[in-house]
PDB file of C-alpha atoms in Angstrom:
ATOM      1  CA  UNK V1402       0.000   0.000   0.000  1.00 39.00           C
ATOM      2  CA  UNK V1403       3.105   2.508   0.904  1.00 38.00           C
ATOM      3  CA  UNK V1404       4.657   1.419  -2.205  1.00 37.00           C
ATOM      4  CA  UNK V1405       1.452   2.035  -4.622  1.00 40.00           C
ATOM      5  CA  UNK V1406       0.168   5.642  -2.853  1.00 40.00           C
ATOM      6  CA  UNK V1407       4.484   6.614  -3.889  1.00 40.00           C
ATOM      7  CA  UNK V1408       4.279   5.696  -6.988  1.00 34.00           C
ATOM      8  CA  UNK V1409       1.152   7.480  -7.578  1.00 39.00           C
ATOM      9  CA  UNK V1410       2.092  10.787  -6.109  1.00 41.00           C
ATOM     10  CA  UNK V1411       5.255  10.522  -8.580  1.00 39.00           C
ATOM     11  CA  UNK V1412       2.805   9.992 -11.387  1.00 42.00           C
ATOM     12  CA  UNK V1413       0.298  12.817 -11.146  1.00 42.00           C
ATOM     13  CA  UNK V1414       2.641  15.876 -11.345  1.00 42.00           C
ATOM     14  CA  UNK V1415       4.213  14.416 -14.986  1.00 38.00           C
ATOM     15  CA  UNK V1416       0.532  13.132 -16.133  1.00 38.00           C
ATOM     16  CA  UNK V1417      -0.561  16.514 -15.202  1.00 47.00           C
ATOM     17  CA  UNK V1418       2.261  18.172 -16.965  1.00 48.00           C
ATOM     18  CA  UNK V1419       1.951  15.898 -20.550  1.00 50.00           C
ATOM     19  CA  UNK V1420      -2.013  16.708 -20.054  1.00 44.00           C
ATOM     20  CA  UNK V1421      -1.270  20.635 -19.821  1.00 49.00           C
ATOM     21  CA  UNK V1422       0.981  20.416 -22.547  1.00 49.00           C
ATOM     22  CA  UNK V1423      -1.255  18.144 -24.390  1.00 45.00           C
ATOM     23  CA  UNK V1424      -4.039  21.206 -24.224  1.00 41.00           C
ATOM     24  CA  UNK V1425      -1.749  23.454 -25.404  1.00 42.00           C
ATOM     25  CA  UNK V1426      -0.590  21.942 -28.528  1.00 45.00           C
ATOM     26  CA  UNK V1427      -4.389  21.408 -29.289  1.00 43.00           C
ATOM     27  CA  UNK V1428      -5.250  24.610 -28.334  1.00 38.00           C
ATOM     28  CA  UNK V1429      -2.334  25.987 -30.751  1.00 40.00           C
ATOM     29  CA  UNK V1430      -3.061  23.626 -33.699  1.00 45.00           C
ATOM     30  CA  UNK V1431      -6.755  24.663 -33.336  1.00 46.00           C
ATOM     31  CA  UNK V1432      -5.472  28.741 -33.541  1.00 41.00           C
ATOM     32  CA  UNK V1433      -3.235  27.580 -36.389  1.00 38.00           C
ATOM     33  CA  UNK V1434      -6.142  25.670 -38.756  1.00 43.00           C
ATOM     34  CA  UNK V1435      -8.184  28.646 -37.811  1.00 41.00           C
ATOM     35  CA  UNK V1436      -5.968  31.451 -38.784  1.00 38.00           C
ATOM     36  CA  UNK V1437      -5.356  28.865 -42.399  1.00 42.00           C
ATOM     37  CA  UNK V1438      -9.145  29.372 -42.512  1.00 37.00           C
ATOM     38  CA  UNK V1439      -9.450  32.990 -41.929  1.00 34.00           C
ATOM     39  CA  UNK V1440      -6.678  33.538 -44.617  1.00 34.00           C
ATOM     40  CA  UNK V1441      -8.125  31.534 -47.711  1.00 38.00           C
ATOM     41  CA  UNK V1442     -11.591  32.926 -47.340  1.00 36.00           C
ATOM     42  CA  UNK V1443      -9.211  36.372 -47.512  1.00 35.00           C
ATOM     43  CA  UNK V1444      -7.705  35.324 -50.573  1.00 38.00           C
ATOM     44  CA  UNK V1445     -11.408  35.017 -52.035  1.00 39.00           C
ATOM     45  CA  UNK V1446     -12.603  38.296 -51.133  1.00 42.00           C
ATOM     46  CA  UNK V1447     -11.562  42.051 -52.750  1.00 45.00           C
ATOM     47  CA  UNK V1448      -9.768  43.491 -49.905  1.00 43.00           C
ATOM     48  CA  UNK V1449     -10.843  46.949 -50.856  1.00 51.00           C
ATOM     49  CA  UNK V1450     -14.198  45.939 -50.819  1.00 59.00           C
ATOM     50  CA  UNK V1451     -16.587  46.701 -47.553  1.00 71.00           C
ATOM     51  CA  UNK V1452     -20.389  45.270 -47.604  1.00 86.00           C
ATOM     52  CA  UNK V1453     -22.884  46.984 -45.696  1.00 93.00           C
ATOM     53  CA  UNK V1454     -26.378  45.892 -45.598  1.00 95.00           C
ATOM     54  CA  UNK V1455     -28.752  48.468 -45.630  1.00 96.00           C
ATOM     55  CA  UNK V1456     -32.189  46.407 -45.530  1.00 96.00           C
ATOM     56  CA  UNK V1457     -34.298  43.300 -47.847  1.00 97.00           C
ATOM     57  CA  UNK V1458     -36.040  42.785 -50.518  1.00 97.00           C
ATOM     58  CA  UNK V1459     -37.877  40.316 -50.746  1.00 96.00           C
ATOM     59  CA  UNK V1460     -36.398  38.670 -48.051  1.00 96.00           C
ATOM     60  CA  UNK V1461     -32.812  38.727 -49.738  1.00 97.00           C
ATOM     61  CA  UNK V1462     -30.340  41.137 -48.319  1.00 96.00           C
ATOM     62  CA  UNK V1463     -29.361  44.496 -50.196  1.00 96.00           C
ATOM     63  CA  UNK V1464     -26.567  45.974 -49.301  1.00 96.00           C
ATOM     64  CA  UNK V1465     -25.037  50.187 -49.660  1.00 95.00           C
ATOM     65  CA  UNK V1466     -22.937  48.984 -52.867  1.00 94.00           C
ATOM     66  CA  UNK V1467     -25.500  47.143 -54.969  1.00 95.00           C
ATOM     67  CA  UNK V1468     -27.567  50.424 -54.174  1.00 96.00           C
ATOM     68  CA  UNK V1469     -24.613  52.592 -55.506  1.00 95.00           C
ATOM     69  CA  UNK V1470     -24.400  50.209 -58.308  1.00 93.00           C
ATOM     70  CA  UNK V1471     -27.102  51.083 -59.744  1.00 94.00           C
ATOM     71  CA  UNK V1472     -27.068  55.167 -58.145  1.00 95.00           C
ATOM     72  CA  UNK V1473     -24.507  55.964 -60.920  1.00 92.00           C
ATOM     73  CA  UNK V1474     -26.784  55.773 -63.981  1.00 93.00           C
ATOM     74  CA  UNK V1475     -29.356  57.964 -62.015  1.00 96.00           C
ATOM     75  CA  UNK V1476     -27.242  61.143 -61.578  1.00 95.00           C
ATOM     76  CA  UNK V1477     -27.429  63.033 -64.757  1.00 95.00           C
ATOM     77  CA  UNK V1478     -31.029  62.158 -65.383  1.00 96.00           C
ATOM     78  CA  UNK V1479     -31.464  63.474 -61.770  1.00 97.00           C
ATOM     79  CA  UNK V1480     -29.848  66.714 -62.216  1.00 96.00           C
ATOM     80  CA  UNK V1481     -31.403  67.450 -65.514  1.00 97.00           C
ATOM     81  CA  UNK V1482     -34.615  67.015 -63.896  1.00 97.00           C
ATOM     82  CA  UNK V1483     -33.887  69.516 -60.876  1.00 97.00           C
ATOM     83  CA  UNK V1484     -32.302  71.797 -63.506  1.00 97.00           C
ATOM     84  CA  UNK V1485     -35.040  71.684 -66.008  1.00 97.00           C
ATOM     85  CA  UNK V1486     -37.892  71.509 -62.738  1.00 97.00           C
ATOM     86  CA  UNK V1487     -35.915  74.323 -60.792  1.00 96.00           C
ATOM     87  CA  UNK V1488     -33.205  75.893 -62.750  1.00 96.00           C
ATOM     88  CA  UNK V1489     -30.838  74.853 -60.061  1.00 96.00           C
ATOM     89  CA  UNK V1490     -27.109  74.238 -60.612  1.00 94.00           C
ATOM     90  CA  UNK V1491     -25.176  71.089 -59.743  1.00 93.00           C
ATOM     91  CA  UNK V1492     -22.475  72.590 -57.275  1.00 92.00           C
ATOM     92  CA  UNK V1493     -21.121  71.709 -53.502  1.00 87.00           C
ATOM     93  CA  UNK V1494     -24.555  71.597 -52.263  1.00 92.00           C
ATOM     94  CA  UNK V1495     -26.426  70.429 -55.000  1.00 95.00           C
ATOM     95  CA  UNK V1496     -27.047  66.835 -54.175  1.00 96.00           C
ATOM     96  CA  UNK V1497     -27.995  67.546 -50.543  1.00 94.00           C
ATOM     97  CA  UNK V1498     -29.942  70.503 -50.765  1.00 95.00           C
ATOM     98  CA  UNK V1499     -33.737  70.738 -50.705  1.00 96.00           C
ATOM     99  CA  UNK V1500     -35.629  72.439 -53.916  1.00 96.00           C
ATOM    100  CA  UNK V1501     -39.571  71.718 -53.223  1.00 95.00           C
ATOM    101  CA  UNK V1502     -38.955  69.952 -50.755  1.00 96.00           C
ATOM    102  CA  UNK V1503     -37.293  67.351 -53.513  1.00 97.00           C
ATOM    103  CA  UNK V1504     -33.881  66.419 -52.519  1.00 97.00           C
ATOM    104  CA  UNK V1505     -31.793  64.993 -55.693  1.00 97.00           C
ATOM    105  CA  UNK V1506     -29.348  62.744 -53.425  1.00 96.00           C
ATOM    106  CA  UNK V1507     -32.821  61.261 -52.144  1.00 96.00           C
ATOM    107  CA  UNK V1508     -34.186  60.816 -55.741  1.00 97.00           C
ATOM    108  CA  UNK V1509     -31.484  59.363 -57.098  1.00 97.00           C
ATOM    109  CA  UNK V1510     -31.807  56.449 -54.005  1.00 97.00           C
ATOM    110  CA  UNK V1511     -35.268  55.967 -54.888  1.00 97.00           C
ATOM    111  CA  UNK V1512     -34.975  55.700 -58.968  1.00 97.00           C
ATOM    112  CA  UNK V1513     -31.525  52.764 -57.811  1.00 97.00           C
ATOM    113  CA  UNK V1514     -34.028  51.487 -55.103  1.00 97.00           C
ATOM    114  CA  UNK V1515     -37.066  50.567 -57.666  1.00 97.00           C
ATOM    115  CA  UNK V1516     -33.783  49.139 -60.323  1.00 96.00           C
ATOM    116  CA  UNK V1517     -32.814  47.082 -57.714  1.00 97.00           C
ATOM    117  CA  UNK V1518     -36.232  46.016 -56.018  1.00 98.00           C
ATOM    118  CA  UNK V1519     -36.459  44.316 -59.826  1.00 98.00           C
ATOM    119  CA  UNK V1520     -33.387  43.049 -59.642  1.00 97.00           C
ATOM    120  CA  UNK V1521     -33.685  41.143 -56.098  1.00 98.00           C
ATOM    121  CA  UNK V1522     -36.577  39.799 -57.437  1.00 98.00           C
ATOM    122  CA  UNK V1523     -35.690  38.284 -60.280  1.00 98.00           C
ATOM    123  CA  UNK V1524     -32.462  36.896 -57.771  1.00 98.00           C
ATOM    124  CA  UNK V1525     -35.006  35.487 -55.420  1.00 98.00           C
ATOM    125  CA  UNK V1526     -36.931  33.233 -58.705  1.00 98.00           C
ATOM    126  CA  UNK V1527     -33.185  32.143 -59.693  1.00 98.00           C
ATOM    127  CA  UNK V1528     -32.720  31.326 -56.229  1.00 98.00           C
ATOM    128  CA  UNK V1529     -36.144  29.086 -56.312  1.00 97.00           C
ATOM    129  CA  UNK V1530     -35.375  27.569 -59.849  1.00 96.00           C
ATOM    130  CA  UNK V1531     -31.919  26.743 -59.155  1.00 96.00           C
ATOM    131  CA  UNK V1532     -30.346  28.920 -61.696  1.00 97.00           C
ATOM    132  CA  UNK V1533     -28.127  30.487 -58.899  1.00 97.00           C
ATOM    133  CA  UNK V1534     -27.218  29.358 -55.101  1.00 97.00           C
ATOM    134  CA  UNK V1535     -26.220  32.685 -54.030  1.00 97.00           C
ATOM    135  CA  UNK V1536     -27.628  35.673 -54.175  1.00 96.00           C
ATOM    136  CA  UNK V1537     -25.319  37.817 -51.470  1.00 95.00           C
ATOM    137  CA  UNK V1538     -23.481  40.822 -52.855  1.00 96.00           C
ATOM    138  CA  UNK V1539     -20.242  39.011 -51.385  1.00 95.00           C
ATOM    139  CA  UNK V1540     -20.101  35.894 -53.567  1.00 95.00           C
ATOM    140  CA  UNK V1541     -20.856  38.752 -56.812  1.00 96.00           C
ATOM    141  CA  UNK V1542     -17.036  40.263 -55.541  1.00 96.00           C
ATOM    142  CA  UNK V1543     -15.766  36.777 -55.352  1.00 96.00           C
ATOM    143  CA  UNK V1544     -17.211  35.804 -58.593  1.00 97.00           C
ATOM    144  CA  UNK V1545     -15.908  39.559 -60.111  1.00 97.00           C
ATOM    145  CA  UNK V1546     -12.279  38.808 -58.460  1.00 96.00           C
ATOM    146  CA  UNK V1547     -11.741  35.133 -59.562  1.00 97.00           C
ATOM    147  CA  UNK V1548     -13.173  36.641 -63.330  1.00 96.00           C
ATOM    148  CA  UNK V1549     -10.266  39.166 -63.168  1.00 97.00           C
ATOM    149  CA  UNK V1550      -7.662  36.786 -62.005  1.00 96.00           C
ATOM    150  CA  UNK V1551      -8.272  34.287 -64.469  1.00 96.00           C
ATOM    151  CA  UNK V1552      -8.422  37.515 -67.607  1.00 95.00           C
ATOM    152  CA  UNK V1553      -5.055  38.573 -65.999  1.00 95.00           C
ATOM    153  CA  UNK V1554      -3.209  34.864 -66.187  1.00 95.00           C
ATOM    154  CA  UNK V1555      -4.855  35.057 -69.678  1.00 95.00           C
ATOM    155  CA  UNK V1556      -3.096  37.762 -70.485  1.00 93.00           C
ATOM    156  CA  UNK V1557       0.345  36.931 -68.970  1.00 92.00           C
ATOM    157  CA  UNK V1558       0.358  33.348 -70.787  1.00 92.00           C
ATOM    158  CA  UNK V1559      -0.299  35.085 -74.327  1.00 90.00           C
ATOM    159  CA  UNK V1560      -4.202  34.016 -74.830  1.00 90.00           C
ATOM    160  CA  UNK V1561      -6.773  35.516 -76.642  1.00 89.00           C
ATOM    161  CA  UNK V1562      -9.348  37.381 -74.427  1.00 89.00           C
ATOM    162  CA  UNK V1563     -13.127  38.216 -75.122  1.00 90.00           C
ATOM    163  CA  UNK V1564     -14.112  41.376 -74.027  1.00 90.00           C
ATOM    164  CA  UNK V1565     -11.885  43.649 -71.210  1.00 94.00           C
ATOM    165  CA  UNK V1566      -8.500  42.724 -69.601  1.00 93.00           C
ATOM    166  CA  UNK V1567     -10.747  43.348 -66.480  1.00 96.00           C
ATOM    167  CA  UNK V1568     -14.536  44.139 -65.695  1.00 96.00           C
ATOM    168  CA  UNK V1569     -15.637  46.363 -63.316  1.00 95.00           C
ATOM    169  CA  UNK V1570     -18.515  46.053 -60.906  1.00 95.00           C
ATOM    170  CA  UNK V1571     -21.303  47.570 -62.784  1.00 94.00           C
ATOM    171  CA  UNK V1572     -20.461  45.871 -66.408  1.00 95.00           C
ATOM    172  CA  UNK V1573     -20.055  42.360 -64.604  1.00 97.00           C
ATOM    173  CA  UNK V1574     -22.966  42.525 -62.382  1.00 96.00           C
ATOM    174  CA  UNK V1575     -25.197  43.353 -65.563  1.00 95.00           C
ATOM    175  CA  UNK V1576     -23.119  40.716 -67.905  1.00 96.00           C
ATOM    176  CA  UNK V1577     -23.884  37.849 -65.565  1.00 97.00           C
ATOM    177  CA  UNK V1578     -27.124  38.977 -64.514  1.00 97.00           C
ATOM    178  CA  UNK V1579     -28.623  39.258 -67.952  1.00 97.00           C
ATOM    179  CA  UNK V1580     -26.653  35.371 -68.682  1.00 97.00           C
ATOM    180  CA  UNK V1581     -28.766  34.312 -65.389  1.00 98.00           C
ATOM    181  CA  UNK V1582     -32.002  36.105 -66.554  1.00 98.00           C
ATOM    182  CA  UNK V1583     -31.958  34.826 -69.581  1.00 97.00           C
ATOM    183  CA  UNK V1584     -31.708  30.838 -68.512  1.00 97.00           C
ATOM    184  CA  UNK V1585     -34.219  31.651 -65.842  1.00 97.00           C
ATOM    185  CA  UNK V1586     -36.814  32.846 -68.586  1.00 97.00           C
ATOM    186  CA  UNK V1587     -35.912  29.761 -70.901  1.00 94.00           C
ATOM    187  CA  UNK V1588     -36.592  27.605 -67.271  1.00 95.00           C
ATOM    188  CA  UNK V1589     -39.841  29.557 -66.768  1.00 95.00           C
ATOM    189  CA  UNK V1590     -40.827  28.962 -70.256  1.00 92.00           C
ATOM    190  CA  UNK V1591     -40.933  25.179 -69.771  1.00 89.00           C
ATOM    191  CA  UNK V1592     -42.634  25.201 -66.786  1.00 89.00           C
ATOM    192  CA  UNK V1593     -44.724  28.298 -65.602  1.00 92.00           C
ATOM    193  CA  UNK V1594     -45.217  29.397 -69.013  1.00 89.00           C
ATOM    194  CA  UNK V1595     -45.201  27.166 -71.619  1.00 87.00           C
ATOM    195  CA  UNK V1596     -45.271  28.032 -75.211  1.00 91.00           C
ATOM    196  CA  UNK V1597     -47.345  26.125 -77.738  1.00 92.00           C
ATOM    197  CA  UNK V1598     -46.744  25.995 -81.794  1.00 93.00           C
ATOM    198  CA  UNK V1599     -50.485  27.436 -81.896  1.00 95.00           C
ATOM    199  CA  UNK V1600     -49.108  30.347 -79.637  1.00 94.00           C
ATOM    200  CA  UNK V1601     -46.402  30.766 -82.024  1.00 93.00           C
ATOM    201  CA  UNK V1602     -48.619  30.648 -85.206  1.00 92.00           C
ATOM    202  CA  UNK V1603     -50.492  33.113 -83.741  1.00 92.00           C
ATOM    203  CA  UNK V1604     -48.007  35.713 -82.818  1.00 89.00           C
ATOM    204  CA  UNK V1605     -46.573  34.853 -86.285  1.00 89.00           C
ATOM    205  CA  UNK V1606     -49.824  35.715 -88.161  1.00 86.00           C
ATOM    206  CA  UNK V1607     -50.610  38.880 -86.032  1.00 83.00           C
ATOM    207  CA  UNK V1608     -46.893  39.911 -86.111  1.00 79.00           C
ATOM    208  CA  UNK V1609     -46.790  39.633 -90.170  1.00 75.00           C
ATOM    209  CA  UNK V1610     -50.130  42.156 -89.569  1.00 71.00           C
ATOM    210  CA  UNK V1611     -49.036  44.692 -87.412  1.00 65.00           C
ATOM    211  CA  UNK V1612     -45.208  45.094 -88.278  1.00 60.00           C
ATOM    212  CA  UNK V1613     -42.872  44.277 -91.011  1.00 64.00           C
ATOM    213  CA  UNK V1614     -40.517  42.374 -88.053  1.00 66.00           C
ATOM    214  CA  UNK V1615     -40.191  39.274 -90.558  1.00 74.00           C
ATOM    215  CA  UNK V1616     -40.333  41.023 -93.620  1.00 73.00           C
ATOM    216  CA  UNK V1617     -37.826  40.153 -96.352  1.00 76.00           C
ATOM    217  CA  UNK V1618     -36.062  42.556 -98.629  1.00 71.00           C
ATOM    218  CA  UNK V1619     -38.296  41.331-101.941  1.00 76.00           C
ATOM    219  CA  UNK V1620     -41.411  42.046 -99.803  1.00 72.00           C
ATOM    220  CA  UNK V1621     -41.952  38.561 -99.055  1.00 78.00           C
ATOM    221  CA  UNK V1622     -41.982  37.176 -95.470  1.00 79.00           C
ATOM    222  CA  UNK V1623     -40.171  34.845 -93.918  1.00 80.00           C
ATOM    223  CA  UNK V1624     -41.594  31.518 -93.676  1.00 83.00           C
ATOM    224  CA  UNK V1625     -42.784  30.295 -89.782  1.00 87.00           C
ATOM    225  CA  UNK V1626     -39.863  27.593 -89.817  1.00 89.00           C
ATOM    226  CA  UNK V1627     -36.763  30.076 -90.346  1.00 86.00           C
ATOM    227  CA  UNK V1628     -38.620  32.685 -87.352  1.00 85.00           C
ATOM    228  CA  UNK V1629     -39.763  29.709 -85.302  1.00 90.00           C
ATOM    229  CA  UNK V1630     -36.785  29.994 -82.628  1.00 90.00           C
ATOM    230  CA  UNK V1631     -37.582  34.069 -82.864  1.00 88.00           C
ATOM    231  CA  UNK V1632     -41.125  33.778 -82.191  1.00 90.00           C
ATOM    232  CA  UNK V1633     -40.448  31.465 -78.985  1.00 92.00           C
ATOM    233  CA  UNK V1634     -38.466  33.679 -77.540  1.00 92.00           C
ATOM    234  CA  UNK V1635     -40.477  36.805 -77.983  1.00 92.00           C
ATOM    235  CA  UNK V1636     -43.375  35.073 -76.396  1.00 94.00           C
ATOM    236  CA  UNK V1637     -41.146  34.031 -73.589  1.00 96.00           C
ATOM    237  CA  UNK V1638     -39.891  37.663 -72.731  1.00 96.00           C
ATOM    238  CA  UNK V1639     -43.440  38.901 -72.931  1.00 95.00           C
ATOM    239  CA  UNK V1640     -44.694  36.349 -70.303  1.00 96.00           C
ATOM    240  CA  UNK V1641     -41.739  36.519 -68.654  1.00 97.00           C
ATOM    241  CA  UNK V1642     -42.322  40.383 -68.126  1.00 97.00           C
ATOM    242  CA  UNK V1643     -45.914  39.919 -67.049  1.00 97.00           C
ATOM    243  CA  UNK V1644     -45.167  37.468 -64.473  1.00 97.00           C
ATOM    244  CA  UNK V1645     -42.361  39.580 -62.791  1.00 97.00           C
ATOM    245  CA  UNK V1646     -44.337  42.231 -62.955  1.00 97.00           C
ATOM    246  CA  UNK V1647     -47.194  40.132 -60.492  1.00 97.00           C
ATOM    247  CA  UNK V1648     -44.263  38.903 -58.505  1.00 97.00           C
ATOM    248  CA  UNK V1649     -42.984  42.811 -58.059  1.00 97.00           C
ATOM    249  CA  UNK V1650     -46.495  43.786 -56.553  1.00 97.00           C
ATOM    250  CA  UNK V1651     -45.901  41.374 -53.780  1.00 96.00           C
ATOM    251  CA  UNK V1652     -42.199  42.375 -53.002  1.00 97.00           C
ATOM    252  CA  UNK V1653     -41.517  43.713 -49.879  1.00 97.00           C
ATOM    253  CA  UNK V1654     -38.878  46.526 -49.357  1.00 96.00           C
ATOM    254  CA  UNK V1655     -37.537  46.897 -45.972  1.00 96.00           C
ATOM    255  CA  UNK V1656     -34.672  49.416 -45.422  1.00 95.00           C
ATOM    256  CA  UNK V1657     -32.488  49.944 -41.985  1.00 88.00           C
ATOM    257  CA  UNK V1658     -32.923  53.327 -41.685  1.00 84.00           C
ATOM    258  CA  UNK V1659     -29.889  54.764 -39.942  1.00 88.00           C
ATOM    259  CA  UNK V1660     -27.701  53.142 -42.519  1.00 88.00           C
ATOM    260  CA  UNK V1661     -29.722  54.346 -45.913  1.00 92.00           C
ATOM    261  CA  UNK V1662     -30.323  57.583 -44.401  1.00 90.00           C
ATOM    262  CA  UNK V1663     -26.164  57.637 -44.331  1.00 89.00           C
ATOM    263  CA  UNK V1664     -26.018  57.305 -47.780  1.00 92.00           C
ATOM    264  CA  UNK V1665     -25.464  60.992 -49.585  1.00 89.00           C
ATOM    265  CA  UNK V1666     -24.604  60.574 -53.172  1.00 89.00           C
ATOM    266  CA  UNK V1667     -22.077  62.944 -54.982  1.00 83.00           C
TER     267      UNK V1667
END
């Protein structure tokens, strides 16, 4: 009994050294892997890029740069409006001052508001139909990075290139949306909307009627076969269109208004 209580009290203090350092190697490995983590998901996102959510639509998150996205191509419409309205000048104040009670930094929010109310929507029936998984202005900037990375090794090994040695935000959002709208209207078209050959022999008669859109240069017009592909997918934007525009009436917009409010556009 003397001999088994020694040996234990010369056992616990080195098992309870090997356990402490035991904790701290896993305790280090498990800072290490982290850190490994936190790194790639760096190398995946623009570093000069901040996101910063400024409400939903339609459920989906928008965020102060898709907002600004689409702000840009609301400015000089904007200010021809206040200067046309009010005969004011675009100067230091412009944007922030108050003619009417009108503001034209607040307009210009509202016009990219209603672009991108659209545009979440039509994100939210590619999110139900599968054409994307992703909807999050974050995996855009990933998407937009890897795109430029792989133009630029293009580049550097001597290949030929379609379009720009690098996008920027706007041209690439709108590029890949309209590749994404597109498939979603030829998904819809099979099976929301689908498009019979009497449907398309009647647009084809009543299009021959009302316009010369198939009209050849001897005056004749071309036969149903050669337009058939045409006349599908004319039908299929025209539905398409009509049954956004239901979805759109049931969209909800919900903004966070300390950090909208902080928005003053320039």
């Amino acid at each position: 009994m003397v001999m088994n209580t020694a040996l234990k009290q010369k056992k616990n203090p080195v098992f309870g050294q090997e356990h402490q350092r035991t904790v701290f190697a896993l305790v280090f490995f498990g800072i290490v892997i982290s850190g490994m983590i936190v790194i790639m998901l760096l190398r995946f996102l623009p570093r000069d890029q901040v996101v910063t959510p400024i409400g939903t639509i339609g459920g989906l998150e928008i965020t102060r740069e898709e907002l600004l996205l689409y702000a840009e191509e609301y400015r000089a419409p904007v200010a021809k409006y206040f200067a046309d309205t009010y005969g004011a000048k675009v100067d230091q104040d412009f944007w922030s001052a108050s003619f009417g009670g009108e503001v034209p930094s607040e307009l210009v929010k509202e016009k990219a508001l209603e672009e991108l109310k659209i545009t979440k929507t039509e994100q939210k029936l590619m999110l139900e139909h599968g054409i994307i998984q992703d909807a999050g202005y974050e995996q855009f900037l990933q998407e937009l990075s890897a795109e430029n990375q792989s133009r630029k090794r293009t580049v550097s090994a001597g290949g030929d290139l379609y379009g720009p040695e690098e996008y920027g935000e706007k041209d690439f959002f709108l590029l890949i949306h309209e590749k994404r709208r597109n498939n979603l209207i030829k998904e819809l078209a099979k099976t929301t909307f689908q498009i019979t050959d009497a449907d398309k022999q009647e647009f084809y008669q009543r299009a021959k009627q009302e316009k010369a859109a198939f009209l050849l240069d001897n005056g004749k017009y071309r036969s149903y076969d050669s337009v058939e592909p045409l006349l599908e997918k004319i039908i299929a934007d025209q539905r398409y269109q009509k049954y956004l525009d239901q979805e759109l009436k049931t969209t909800v917009v919900q903004i966070t208004d300390k950090q909208y409010r902080k928005i003053i556009i320039q």
